[in-house]
Short mmCIF file of C-alpha atoms in Angstrom, two decimals:
data_model
loop_
_atom_site.label_atom_id
_atom_site.label_comp_id
_atom_site.label_asym_id
_atom_site.label_seq_id
_atom_site.Cartn_x
_atom_site.Cartn_y
_atom_site.Cartn_z
CA MET W 1 -68.04 99.68 -217.36
CA GLU W 2 -70.69 98.38 -215.61
CA LYS W 3 -71.36 97.69 -211.58
CA PRO W 4 -71.86 94.51 -211.05
CA GLU W 5 -75.46 93.07 -209.29
CA LYS W 6 -72.75 90.42 -207.17
CA LEU W 7 -69.01 90.18 -207.02
CA LEU W 8 -68.81 87.65 -205.04
CA ILE W 9 -71.83 84.54 -206.22
CA ASP W 10 -72.59 81.34 -204.50
CA GLY W 11 -68.90 81.54 -203.09
CA LYS W 12 -66.79 81.94 -206.73
CA ARG W 13 -66.38 85.00 -208.01
CA LEU W 14 -67.36 86.76 -211.12
CA ASP W 15 -64.34 85.26 -212.47
CA GLY W 16 -64.71 81.61 -211.34
CA ARG W 17 -61.81 82.08 -208.75
CA ALA W 18 -62.07 81.23 -205.00
CA PRO W 19 -61.68 84.28 -202.66
CA ASP W 20 -58.14 82.64 -201.38
CA GLU W 21 -57.27 81.68 -205.02
CA LEU W 22 -55.05 84.00 -207.32
CA ARG W 23 -54.82 84.74 -211.08
CA PRO W 24 -52.78 82.51 -213.18
CA LEU W 25 -49.29 83.50 -212.91
CA LYS W 26 -46.84 83.53 -215.20
CA ILE W 27 -43.09 84.86 -214.67
CA LYS W 28 -40.09 84.51 -217.57
CA ALA W 29 -36.88 85.61 -216.07
CA GLY W 30 -34.04 87.49 -218.49
CA VAL W 31 -36.40 87.78 -221.96
CA LEU W 32 -35.26 91.63 -223.11
CA GLU W 33 -31.58 91.28 -224.69
CA ARG W 34 -29.93 95.34 -224.56
CA ALA W 35 -30.02 95.17 -220.53
CA ASP W 36 -28.39 93.71 -217.74
CA GLY W 37 -31.60 91.54 -217.02
CA SER W 38 -35.34 91.80 -216.86
CA ALA W 39 -38.62 90.03 -216.25
CA TYR W 40 -42.39 89.21 -217.72
CA VAL W 41 -45.11 88.78 -216.13
CA GLU W 42 -48.14 87.32 -216.21
CA LEU W 43 -50.98 87.93 -213.56
CA GLY W 44 -54.43 87.44 -215.53
CA ASN W 45 -55.16 90.08 -217.81
CA ASN W 46 -52.04 92.01 -216.30
CA LYS W 47 -48.65 91.86 -218.60
CA VAL W 48 -45.64 93.46 -216.72
CA PHE W 49 -41.91 93.76 -218.56
CA ALA W 50 -39.30 94.58 -215.48
CA ALA W 51 -35.32 95.72 -217.03
CA VAL W 52 -32.83 96.66 -214.66
CA TYR W 53 -29.21 98.41 -216.02
CA GLY W 54 -26.29 98.80 -213.73
CA PRO W 55 -24.10 99.49 -211.06
CA ARG W 56 -23.76 102.26 -213.48
CA GLU W 57 -22.14 104.89 -213.14
CA MET W 58 -24.51 107.99 -211.84
CA HIS W 59 -25.51 111.36 -213.87
CA PRO W 60 -26.27 113.36 -212.69
CA ARG W 61 -23.48 113.60 -210.96
CA HIS W 62 -24.33 115.43 -207.41
CA ASP W 63 -27.27 112.74 -207.24
CA GLN W 64 -24.49 109.67 -206.94
CA GLN W 65 -24.18 108.96 -203.09
CA PRO W 66 -20.37 108.71 -202.05
CA ASP W 67 -20.16 105.39 -200.23
CA SER W 68 -23.10 103.60 -201.56
CA ALA W 69 -24.96 102.90 -205.69
CA VAL W 70 -28.65 105.28 -205.54
CA LEU W 71 -31.62 103.00 -206.67
CA ARG W 72 -34.53 104.63 -209.07
CA CYS W 73 -37.13 103.37 -210.34
CA ARG W 74 -39.27 103.92 -212.81
CA TYR W 75 -42.96 102.69 -213.29
CA SER W 76 -44.71 103.79 -216.61
CA MET W 77 -48.27 102.23 -218.17
CA ALA W 78 -48.01 102.47 -221.79
CA PRO W 79 -50.73 104.75 -223.73
CA PHE W 80 -52.76 101.34 -224.89
CA SER W 81 -52.50 99.61 -221.19
CA VAL W 82 -55.74 100.73 -220.41
CA GLU W 83 -59.68 101.28 -222.17
CA ASP W 84 -59.12 104.62 -222.14
CA ARG W 85 -56.27 105.63 -223.35
CA LYS W 86 -53.78 106.91 -220.73
CA ARG W 87 -52.09 110.55 -221.23
CA PRO W 88 -48.29 108.89 -222.09
CA GLY W 89 -45.88 110.39 -219.51
CA PRO W 90 -45.46 110.64 -215.45
CA ASP W 91 -48.06 111.66 -213.31
CA ARG W 92 -49.22 111.71 -210.50
CA ARG W 93 -50.09 108.59 -209.53
CA SER W 94 -47.16 106.54 -211.35
CA MET W 95 -45.06 109.36 -210.03
CA GLU W 96 -45.99 107.74 -206.30
CA ILE W 97 -46.31 104.13 -207.36
CA SER W 98 -42.37 105.15 -208.96
CA LYS W 99 -41.40 105.72 -204.77
CA VAL W 100 -43.16 103.39 -203.01
CA THR W 101 -41.67 100.83 -205.37
CA ARG W 102 -38.28 101.23 -205.06
CA GLU W 103 -39.02 101.93 -201.67
CA ALA W 104 -40.44 98.31 -201.57
CA LEU W 105 -37.51 96.81 -203.22
CA GLU W 106 -34.08 98.67 -201.07
CA PRO W 107 -33.83 96.65 -198.34
CA VAL W 108 -33.21 93.44 -200.09
CA LEU W 109 -29.90 95.29 -202.21
CA PHE W 110 -26.23 95.29 -200.81
CA LEU W 111 -26.66 98.87 -202.23
CA GLU W 112 -23.30 99.29 -200.04
CA LEU W 113 -21.04 96.95 -202.07
CA TYR W 114 -21.56 99.87 -205.06
CA PRO W 115 -20.51 103.69 -203.87
CA ARG W 116 -21.42 106.46 -206.48
CA SER W 117 -22.74 104.12 -208.90
CA VAL W 118 -27.26 103.39 -209.83
CA ILE W 119 -29.08 100.88 -210.46
CA ASP W 120 -31.78 101.84 -213.54
CA VAL W 121 -35.15 100.04 -212.80
CA PHE W 122 -38.04 100.31 -215.08
CA ILE W 123 -41.38 99.01 -215.13
CA GLU W 124 -43.78 99.45 -218.52
CA VAL W 125 -47.55 97.73 -217.77
CA LEU W 126 -48.40 97.00 -221.48
CA GLN W 127 -52.15 96.03 -220.37
CA ALA W 128 -53.68 96.63 -216.92
CA ASP W 129 -56.11 94.53 -214.67
CA ALA W 130 -55.71 96.00 -211.37
CA GLY W 131 -52.90 95.35 -209.44
CA THR W 132 -50.46 96.26 -211.57
CA ARG W 133 -47.74 97.83 -208.90
CA THR W 134 -48.57 94.48 -207.40
CA ALA W 135 -46.78 92.85 -210.43
CA GLY W 136 -44.77 95.60 -211.14
CA ILE W 137 -42.96 94.34 -207.66
CA ASN W 138 -42.94 90.84 -209.35
CA ALA W 139 -41.00 91.24 -212.57
CA ALA W 140 -38.75 94.17 -211.10
CA ALA W 141 -37.02 91.52 -207.76
CA VAL W 142 -36.78 89.47 -210.90
CA ALA W 143 -35.06 91.33 -213.49
CA LEU W 144 -32.60 92.42 -209.72
CA ALA W 145 -31.51 89.24 -209.31
CA ASP W 146 -31.43 88.66 -213.07
CA ALA W 147 -28.95 90.68 -213.49
CA GLY W 148 -26.76 89.36 -210.89
CA VAL W 149 -27.17 92.38 -209.16
CA PRO W 150 -26.54 91.14 -204.75
CA MET W 151 -29.29 90.33 -203.18
CA ARG W 152 -30.08 89.52 -199.97
CA ASP W 153 -33.47 87.74 -200.88
CA LEU W 154 -36.63 88.28 -203.49
CA VAL W 155 -39.49 90.31 -203.28
CA SER W 156 -42.76 88.93 -203.33
CA SER W 157 -46.31 91.46 -203.75
CA VAL W 158 -50.14 90.54 -204.01
CA ALA W 159 -53.23 92.35 -203.45
CA VAL W 160 -55.60 91.69 -200.66
CA GLY W 161 -59.27 93.31 -200.32
CA LYS W 162 -62.83 93.14 -199.38
CA ILE W 163 -65.89 92.77 -201.86
CA ASP W 164 -69.28 91.83 -200.00
CA GLY W 165 -68.39 91.60 -196.80
CA THR W 166 -65.58 88.36 -197.78
CA ILE W 167 -61.66 89.10 -197.11
CA ILE W 168 -60.50 88.12 -200.78
CA LEU W 169 -56.73 87.92 -202.69
CA ASP W 170 -55.29 89.55 -206.09
CA LEU W 171 -58.38 91.80 -206.89
CA MET W 172 -58.83 91.76 -210.84
CA LYS W 173 -60.39 95.23 -212.12
CA GLU W 174 -64.09 94.44 -211.43
CA GLU W 175 -63.31 93.70 -207.46
CA ASP W 176 -60.62 97.24 -207.44
CA GLN W 177 -63.36 98.99 -209.20
CA PHE W 178 -66.60 97.92 -207.31
CA GLY W 179 -64.93 96.46 -204.63
CA THR W 180 -65.15 97.79 -200.27
CA THR W 181 -61.39 97.44 -200.10
CA ASP W 182 -58.46 97.21 -201.81
CA MET W 183 -55.25 96.54 -200.08
CA PRO W 184 -51.42 96.22 -202.42
CA VAL W 185 -48.90 94.23 -199.77
CA ALA W 186 -45.10 93.09 -200.96
CA ILE W 187 -42.70 91.23 -198.50
CA ILE W 188 -39.54 89.83 -198.58
CA PRO W 189 -40.94 85.95 -197.43
CA ARG W 190 -37.65 84.66 -196.02
CA LYS W 191 -38.34 86.94 -192.83
CA LYS W 192 -41.82 88.10 -193.59
CA VAL W 193 -40.76 91.75 -193.64
CA VAL W 194 -43.48 93.90 -195.17
CA THR W 195 -41.91 96.86 -197.30
CA LEU W 196 -44.73 98.02 -199.30
CA LEU W 197 -48.87 98.63 -197.75
CA GLN W 198 -51.10 100.97 -198.38
CA MET W 199 -54.69 100.72 -198.70
CA ASP W 200 -57.79 102.61 -200.90
CA GLY W 201 -61.70 101.89 -198.67
CA HIS W 202 -61.70 100.32 -195.17
CA PHE W 203 -60.79 97.52 -193.02
CA THR W 204 -61.91 96.83 -189.23
CA LYS W 205 -58.38 95.44 -187.35
CA GLU W 206 -59.81 91.52 -187.32
CA GLU W 207 -60.55 92.30 -191.96
CA PHE W 208 -57.08 93.50 -191.94
CA LYS W 209 -55.37 90.12 -189.46
CA GLN W 210 -56.91 88.54 -191.90
CA ALA W 211 -56.34 89.86 -194.55
CA LEU W 212 -52.60 90.19 -194.02
CA ASP W 213 -52.77 86.40 -193.74
CA LEU W 214 -54.48 86.23 -196.97
CA ALA W 215 -51.62 88.68 -198.57
CA PHE W 216 -48.44 86.75 -196.66
CA LYS W 217 -49.99 83.50 -198.42
CA GLY W 218 -50.34 84.59 -201.77
CA CYS W 219 -47.07 85.99 -201.45
CA GLU W 220 -45.60 82.51 -200.22
CA LYS W 221 -47.19 81.11 -203.91
CA ILE W 222 -45.66 83.95 -206.46
CA TYR W 223 -41.96 83.60 -204.63
CA GLU W 224 -41.91 80.53 -205.66
CA VAL W 225 -43.40 81.41 -209.13
CA GLN W 226 -40.20 83.55 -208.53
CA ARG W 227 -37.69 81.24 -207.92
CA GLN W 228 -38.46 78.87 -210.35
CA ALA W 229 -38.76 81.57 -212.84
CA LEU W 230 -34.90 82.31 -212.47
CA LYS W 231 -34.28 78.44 -212.36
CA GLU W 232 -35.67 78.10 -215.03
CA LYS W 233 -33.10 80.55 -217.64
CA TYR W 234 -30.86 78.41 -216.81
CA ALA W 235 -32.34 75.11 -216.27
CA ILE W 236 -33.05 74.50 -219.90
CA LYS W 237 -29.89 74.84 -221.66
CA GLU W 238 -28.35 72.65 -218.74
CA GLY W 239 -29.78 69.55 -220.81
CA GLU W 240 -27.87 70.53 -224.18
CA MET A 1 -24.78 71.42 -192.56
CA ILE A 2 -24.40 72.63 -195.87
CA HIS A 3 -28.55 72.38 -197.55
CA VAL A 4 -27.70 72.62 -201.11
CA GLN A 5 -26.19 70.16 -203.98
CA ASN A 6 -22.45 71.10 -205.22
CA ARG A 7 -23.03 73.44 -208.38
CA GLU A 8 -26.65 73.40 -208.11
CA ILE A 9 -28.27 76.62 -209.14
CA VAL A 10 -29.42 78.47 -206.33
CA VAL A 11 -31.31 82.35 -206.06
CA PRO A 12 -31.14 85.54 -203.87
CA GLY A 13 -32.33 84.48 -199.94
CA GLN A 14 -31.51 80.79 -200.50
CA LEU A 15 -29.58 79.05 -197.49
CA ILE A 16 -27.07 77.43 -198.96
CA ALA A 17 -25.45 76.43 -195.08
CA GLU A 18 -25.63 76.38 -191.09
CA GLY A 19 -22.99 76.61 -189.09
CA ASN A 20 -19.83 77.46 -189.07
CA TYR A 21 -18.79 78.15 -192.80
CA ARG A 22 -16.81 80.90 -193.98
CA HIS A 23 -18.27 82.72 -196.75
CA LEU A 24 -16.81 84.41 -200.17
CA GLU A 25 -18.21 86.44 -202.96
CA GLY A 26 -21.67 85.51 -203.74
CA SER A 27 -23.28 85.11 -200.22
CA TYR A 28 -24.01 86.89 -197.20
CA ARG A 29 -23.92 85.14 -193.36
CA GLU A 30 -27.18 85.52 -191.27
CA GLY A 31 -26.43 84.26 -187.26
CA ASN A 32 -24.79 81.14 -188.00
CA LYS A 33 -27.20 80.54 -192.01
CA ILE A 34 -25.12 81.26 -194.95
CA TYR A 35 -27.61 82.90 -197.52
CA SER A 36 -26.59 83.35 -201.74
CA ALA A 37 -27.27 86.28 -202.46
CA VAL A 38 -26.67 86.50 -206.15
CA VAL A 39 -27.81 83.79 -209.48
CA GLY A 40 -25.68 80.69 -209.57
CA LEU A 41 -23.81 77.50 -209.16
CA ALA A 42 -23.31 76.80 -204.90
CA ASP A 43 -19.62 76.12 -205.04
CA VAL A 44 -18.83 74.21 -201.84
CA LYS A 45 -15.32 73.62 -200.95
CA GLY A 46 -14.04 71.99 -197.00
CA ASP A 47 -15.35 75.10 -194.38
CA ARG A 48 -15.48 77.42 -197.11
CA VAL A 49 -19.20 78.32 -198.93
CA ARG A 50 -19.39 80.91 -201.85
CA VAL A 51 -21.63 81.42 -204.92
CA ILE A 52 -20.17 81.59 -208.49
CA PRO A 53 -22.53 84.31 -210.34
CA LEU A 54 -24.04 83.83 -214.06
CA GLN A 55 -24.36 87.13 -215.10
CA GLY A 56 -23.06 91.15 -212.90
CA ARG A 57 -20.82 93.65 -213.85
CA TYR A 58 -17.47 93.85 -213.15
CA ILE A 59 -16.31 95.27 -209.98
CA PRO A 60 -12.63 96.29 -209.76
CA HIS A 61 -10.55 93.79 -207.53
CA VAL A 62 -6.56 94.89 -206.51
CA GLY A 63 -4.27 92.76 -208.64
CA ASP A 64 -6.71 92.22 -211.27
CA LEU A 65 -5.87 92.74 -215.22
CA VAL A 66 -7.95 94.59 -216.78
CA ILE A 67 -8.47 95.31 -220.85
CA GLY A 68 -8.89 99.67 -221.26
CA VAL A 69 -10.44 101.55 -223.17
CA VAL A 70 -8.80 105.91 -223.41
CA ILE A 71 -11.82 107.73 -223.15
CA ASP A 72 -10.62 111.03 -221.57
CA ASN A 73 -6.91 113.08 -220.66
CA HIS A 74 -5.44 115.25 -217.69
CA SER A 75 -2.33 116.61 -217.28
CA SER A 76 -0.66 113.70 -215.73
CA GLY A 77 -2.59 111.12 -217.66
CA TRP A 78 -5.79 109.26 -218.86
CA ILE A 79 -9.21 108.33 -217.29
CA LEU A 80 -9.90 104.97 -219.09
CA ASP A 81 -13.40 102.36 -219.76
CA ILE A 82 -12.64 99.45 -217.89
CA ASN A 83 -16.11 97.68 -218.94
CA SER A 84 -17.75 98.61 -215.26
CA PRO A 85 -19.25 101.05 -213.40
CA TYR A 86 -16.15 102.95 -212.11
CA THR A 87 -13.70 104.77 -214.50
CA ALA A 88 -10.17 104.02 -213.36
CA ASN A 89 -6.81 106.52 -213.69
CA LEU A 90 -3.32 105.37 -215.11
CA PHE A 91 -0.87 107.88 -214.66
CA VAL A 92 1.83 108.21 -217.44
CA SER A 93 4.85 107.20 -215.27
CA GLU A 94 3.21 103.93 -213.84
CA LEU A 95 2.81 103.27 -218.04
CA VAL A 96 6.41 104.46 -218.97
CA HIS A 97 8.36 103.16 -215.88
CA ARG A 98 10.03 107.24 -215.01
CA LYS A 99 9.57 110.19 -214.07
CA VAL A 100 8.42 112.41 -216.37
CA ASP A 101 9.04 115.42 -216.27
CA LEU A 102 5.57 117.82 -217.52
CA ASN A 103 6.63 120.72 -218.04
CA LYS A 104 9.00 119.00 -220.54
CA GLU A 105 7.52 116.73 -222.33
CA ASP A 106 3.95 116.22 -224.04
CA ILE A 107 2.56 112.74 -222.67
CA SER A 108 -0.19 112.71 -225.25
CA LYS A 109 2.84 111.40 -228.06
CA PHE A 110 2.07 107.98 -225.21
CA LEU A 111 -1.91 107.72 -225.89
CA SER A 112 -4.45 109.21 -227.19
CA ILE A 113 -8.48 108.74 -226.51
CA GLY A 114 -9.38 105.13 -228.01
CA ASP A 115 -6.38 103.69 -227.53
CA VAL A 116 -6.98 100.32 -225.79
CA VAL A 117 -4.61 99.30 -222.47
CA LEU A 118 -3.88 96.20 -220.62
CA ALA A 119 -3.11 97.05 -217.34
CA SER A 120 -3.95 95.99 -213.56
CA VAL A 121 -5.21 97.30 -210.60
CA LYS A 122 -3.17 99.15 -208.33
CA GLU A 123 -4.56 100.62 -206.23
CA VAL A 124 -9.13 100.63 -205.17
CA ASP A 125 -10.11 102.67 -202.10
CA GLU A 126 -13.47 103.07 -200.60
CA TYR A 127 -15.20 105.01 -202.93
CA MET A 128 -13.93 102.91 -205.78
CA ARG A 129 -11.98 105.81 -207.72
CA VAL A 130 -9.13 103.05 -209.01
CA LEU A 131 -5.79 103.25 -209.87
CA LEU A 132 -3.79 101.33 -212.38
CA GLU A 133 -0.14 100.25 -213.24
CA THR A 134 1.44 98.34 -216.18
CA PRO A 135 4.02 96.55 -214.63
CA GLY A 136 4.34 93.40 -216.77
CA ARG A 137 5.97 92.54 -220.13
CA GLY A 138 2.82 93.38 -222.23
CA MET A 139 0.86 95.58 -220.94
CA GLY A 140 0.43 99.35 -221.32
CA LYS A 141 -0.80 100.65 -224.73
CA ILE A 142 -2.45 97.32 -227.92
CA LYS A 143 -0.91 97.42 -230.26
CA GLY A 144 -3.25 95.23 -233.89
CA GLY A 145 -5.35 91.76 -232.17
CA LYS A 146 -9.13 91.84 -232.21
CA LEU A 147 -11.07 92.54 -229.09
CA VAL A 148 -13.92 90.50 -227.70
CA GLU A 149 -15.90 91.56 -225.07
CA ILE A 150 -18.78 89.36 -223.05
CA SER A 151 -20.15 89.40 -219.40
CA PRO A 152 -17.70 89.56 -217.17
CA ALA A 153 -18.97 86.30 -214.78
CA LYS A 154 -18.39 84.31 -217.32
CA ILE A 155 -14.22 84.95 -218.25
CA PRO A 156 -13.24 82.61 -215.31
CA ARG A 157 -14.70 80.06 -217.45
CA VAL A 158 -12.65 81.42 -220.53
CA LEU A 159 -9.29 80.93 -218.70
CA GLY A 160 -10.46 77.57 -217.35
CA ARG A 161 -9.41 75.88 -213.96
CA LYS A 162 -5.41 77.34 -213.55
CA GLY A 163 -5.75 78.72 -216.90
CA SER A 164 -6.37 74.78 -219.25
CA MET A 165 -9.04 76.27 -221.24
CA LEU A 166 -7.30 79.20 -222.76
CA LYS A 167 -4.12 76.98 -223.48
CA VAL A 168 -6.24 74.42 -224.96
CA ILE A 169 -8.03 77.79 -227.38
CA GLU A 170 -4.36 78.86 -228.22
CA SER A 171 -2.64 75.52 -228.80
CA LYS A 172 -6.00 74.77 -230.70
CA THR A 173 -5.84 77.97 -233.01
CA GLY A 174 -2.69 78.53 -232.32
CA CYS A 175 -3.40 82.90 -231.34
CA THR A 176 -2.51 84.24 -228.48
CA LEU A 177 -4.89 85.50 -226.39
CA ALA A 178 -5.07 88.06 -223.60
CA VAL A 179 -7.55 87.55 -221.03
CA GLY A 180 -9.24 91.05 -218.64
CA GLN A 181 -10.71 90.03 -215.94
CA ASN A 182 -13.45 92.91 -217.42
CA GLY A 183 -15.19 90.71 -219.39
CA ARG A 184 -12.55 91.85 -222.25
CA ILE A 185 -10.22 89.96 -224.37
CA ILE A 186 -7.84 90.22 -227.73
CA ILE A 187 -6.61 88.12 -229.38
CA TRP A 188 -2.94 87.77 -231.51
CA GLY A 189 -2.97 85.72 -234.53
CA LYS A 190 -1.02 85.27 -238.18
CA ASP A 191 -4.62 84.36 -240.34
CA PRO A 192 -7.75 85.60 -239.43
CA GLU A 193 -9.88 83.13 -240.10
CA ARG A 194 -8.11 81.73 -237.19
CA VAL A 195 -8.99 84.51 -234.53
CA ASN A 196 -12.04 84.40 -236.13
CA LEU A 197 -12.29 80.56 -234.49
CA ALA A 198 -11.18 81.86 -231.36
CA VAL A 199 -13.64 84.17 -230.71
CA GLU A 200 -16.20 81.78 -232.09
CA ALA A 201 -15.03 80.35 -229.23
CA ILE A 202 -15.21 82.92 -226.46
CA LEU A 203 -18.78 82.45 -227.79
CA MET A 204 -19.53 79.21 -227.77
CA ILE A 205 -17.95 79.39 -223.37
CA GLU A 206 -20.11 83.03 -222.80
CA ARG A 207 -23.43 80.91 -224.41
CA GLU A 208 -22.57 77.48 -222.09
CA ALA A 209 -21.13 78.80 -219.35
CA HIS A 210 -23.12 77.10 -216.37
CA THR A 211 -22.99 73.79 -218.29
CA SER A 212 -20.16 71.33 -216.99
CA GLY A 213 -18.34 69.10 -219.28
CA LEU A 214 -17.33 72.84 -220.79
CA THR A 215 -13.52 72.51 -221.59
CA ASP A 216 -14.21 68.85 -223.72
CA ARG A 217 -16.61 70.59 -226.11
CA VAL A 218 -14.68 73.60 -226.89
CA SER A 219 -11.46 71.36 -227.66
CA LEU A 220 -14.37 69.48 -229.86
CA MET A 221 -15.75 72.19 -231.49
CA LEU A 222 -12.32 73.64 -232.57
CA GLU A 223 -11.05 70.60 -234.18
CA LYS A 224 -13.92 70.28 -235.90
CA GLN A 225 -14.10 73.23 -237.81
CA ARG A 226 -10.41 73.10 -237.78
CA GLU A 227 -10.58 69.74 -240.20
CA GLY A 228 -13.25 71.12 -242.09
CA GLY A 229 -11.00 74.18 -244.54
CA ILE A 230 -8.66 75.51 -242.58
#
């Protein structure tokens, strides 16, 4: 991929979006038959599945917590999800994303209700176009709710960044690669608590504040779509 | 103040009520506000607020009737799978209702691996170790019948209000049912076609558990099926 001369032309981005606009978002809950809960998320060209199993008996036994459940997350990218084949299996990057995903989701779960058990979350990226960790968190939150795991709230997540000196919402691949900054954020929308915040690049203090505000606005929109997806799973059948 | 309609579908984090309400399963309190914790149907009655879950695993509670499958034995009893994150323990004395001298009696004659047992939950401790007992008539090892497994969250609909749905299925198919809170149901009947009809009805309830007027529709379906052949 070649670096485009400008990422922002007349206030419009390469795909015609305004700086504070999300990519088209589609969420569907309960898509996998075998999982206790599942969700499918399409955010622009990102295609992500999340599957939840549990709470179930934990193996290996020595990892059990006597007073609470354990949350296990695995983020994984399909070999065909990116242009150059990705070597399958866990690597440095996916281990890190699995860890931050777990920490982003843990605060909303009532883990103390299920001592000695485990809740497994699998996130599979089928097609990647920047922002897969945020799409994965959005999918995992819906899948957990779909599995009937008690939660304080959902978790919504989006990336913000800077291209050509402008703060933008929801970076796509070119913007991620050639932009100045990429900052994924996950929040608990109702309480406005940040559960994930990473940054690649740099912001001034003012830019950071502006970017975080934009991320909160983006998350609110995503939160609404997530809630709708969960309600829709049962609403369609209600007309029968 | 109530913020939802009765029987409305709610999602985790949704505000249900504000003020002096008691919150039961499926909801939690923060300050004087009550929020939903699961995807389910909001149910407000008087000062009681709860959310009837539509999904989720079976979590044992004392007094629940459960149907377990023996997966292992130990010197004084058996370990049962109760379709839950936790296994349950059944001692010989709880099964045969008398003191058993383990040195004199071989307990393997009572139960073996794979046997199905109808029991009730005697005790659950803080580490979720589960003890079973078989005090009632018909409890203990199950002989014959057909075992059906559905989502445990949907068992209340199979029973219906005060067992009304169960009565409909039993009277219209002529079968006898034992319904475990853990999502397992045993059906006994002389005619295999009628047993299959009862299975059909249970699967229909599982599919349409979140809709209203279900008892009437199940009743209608069973009558239609019975006219058409059986």
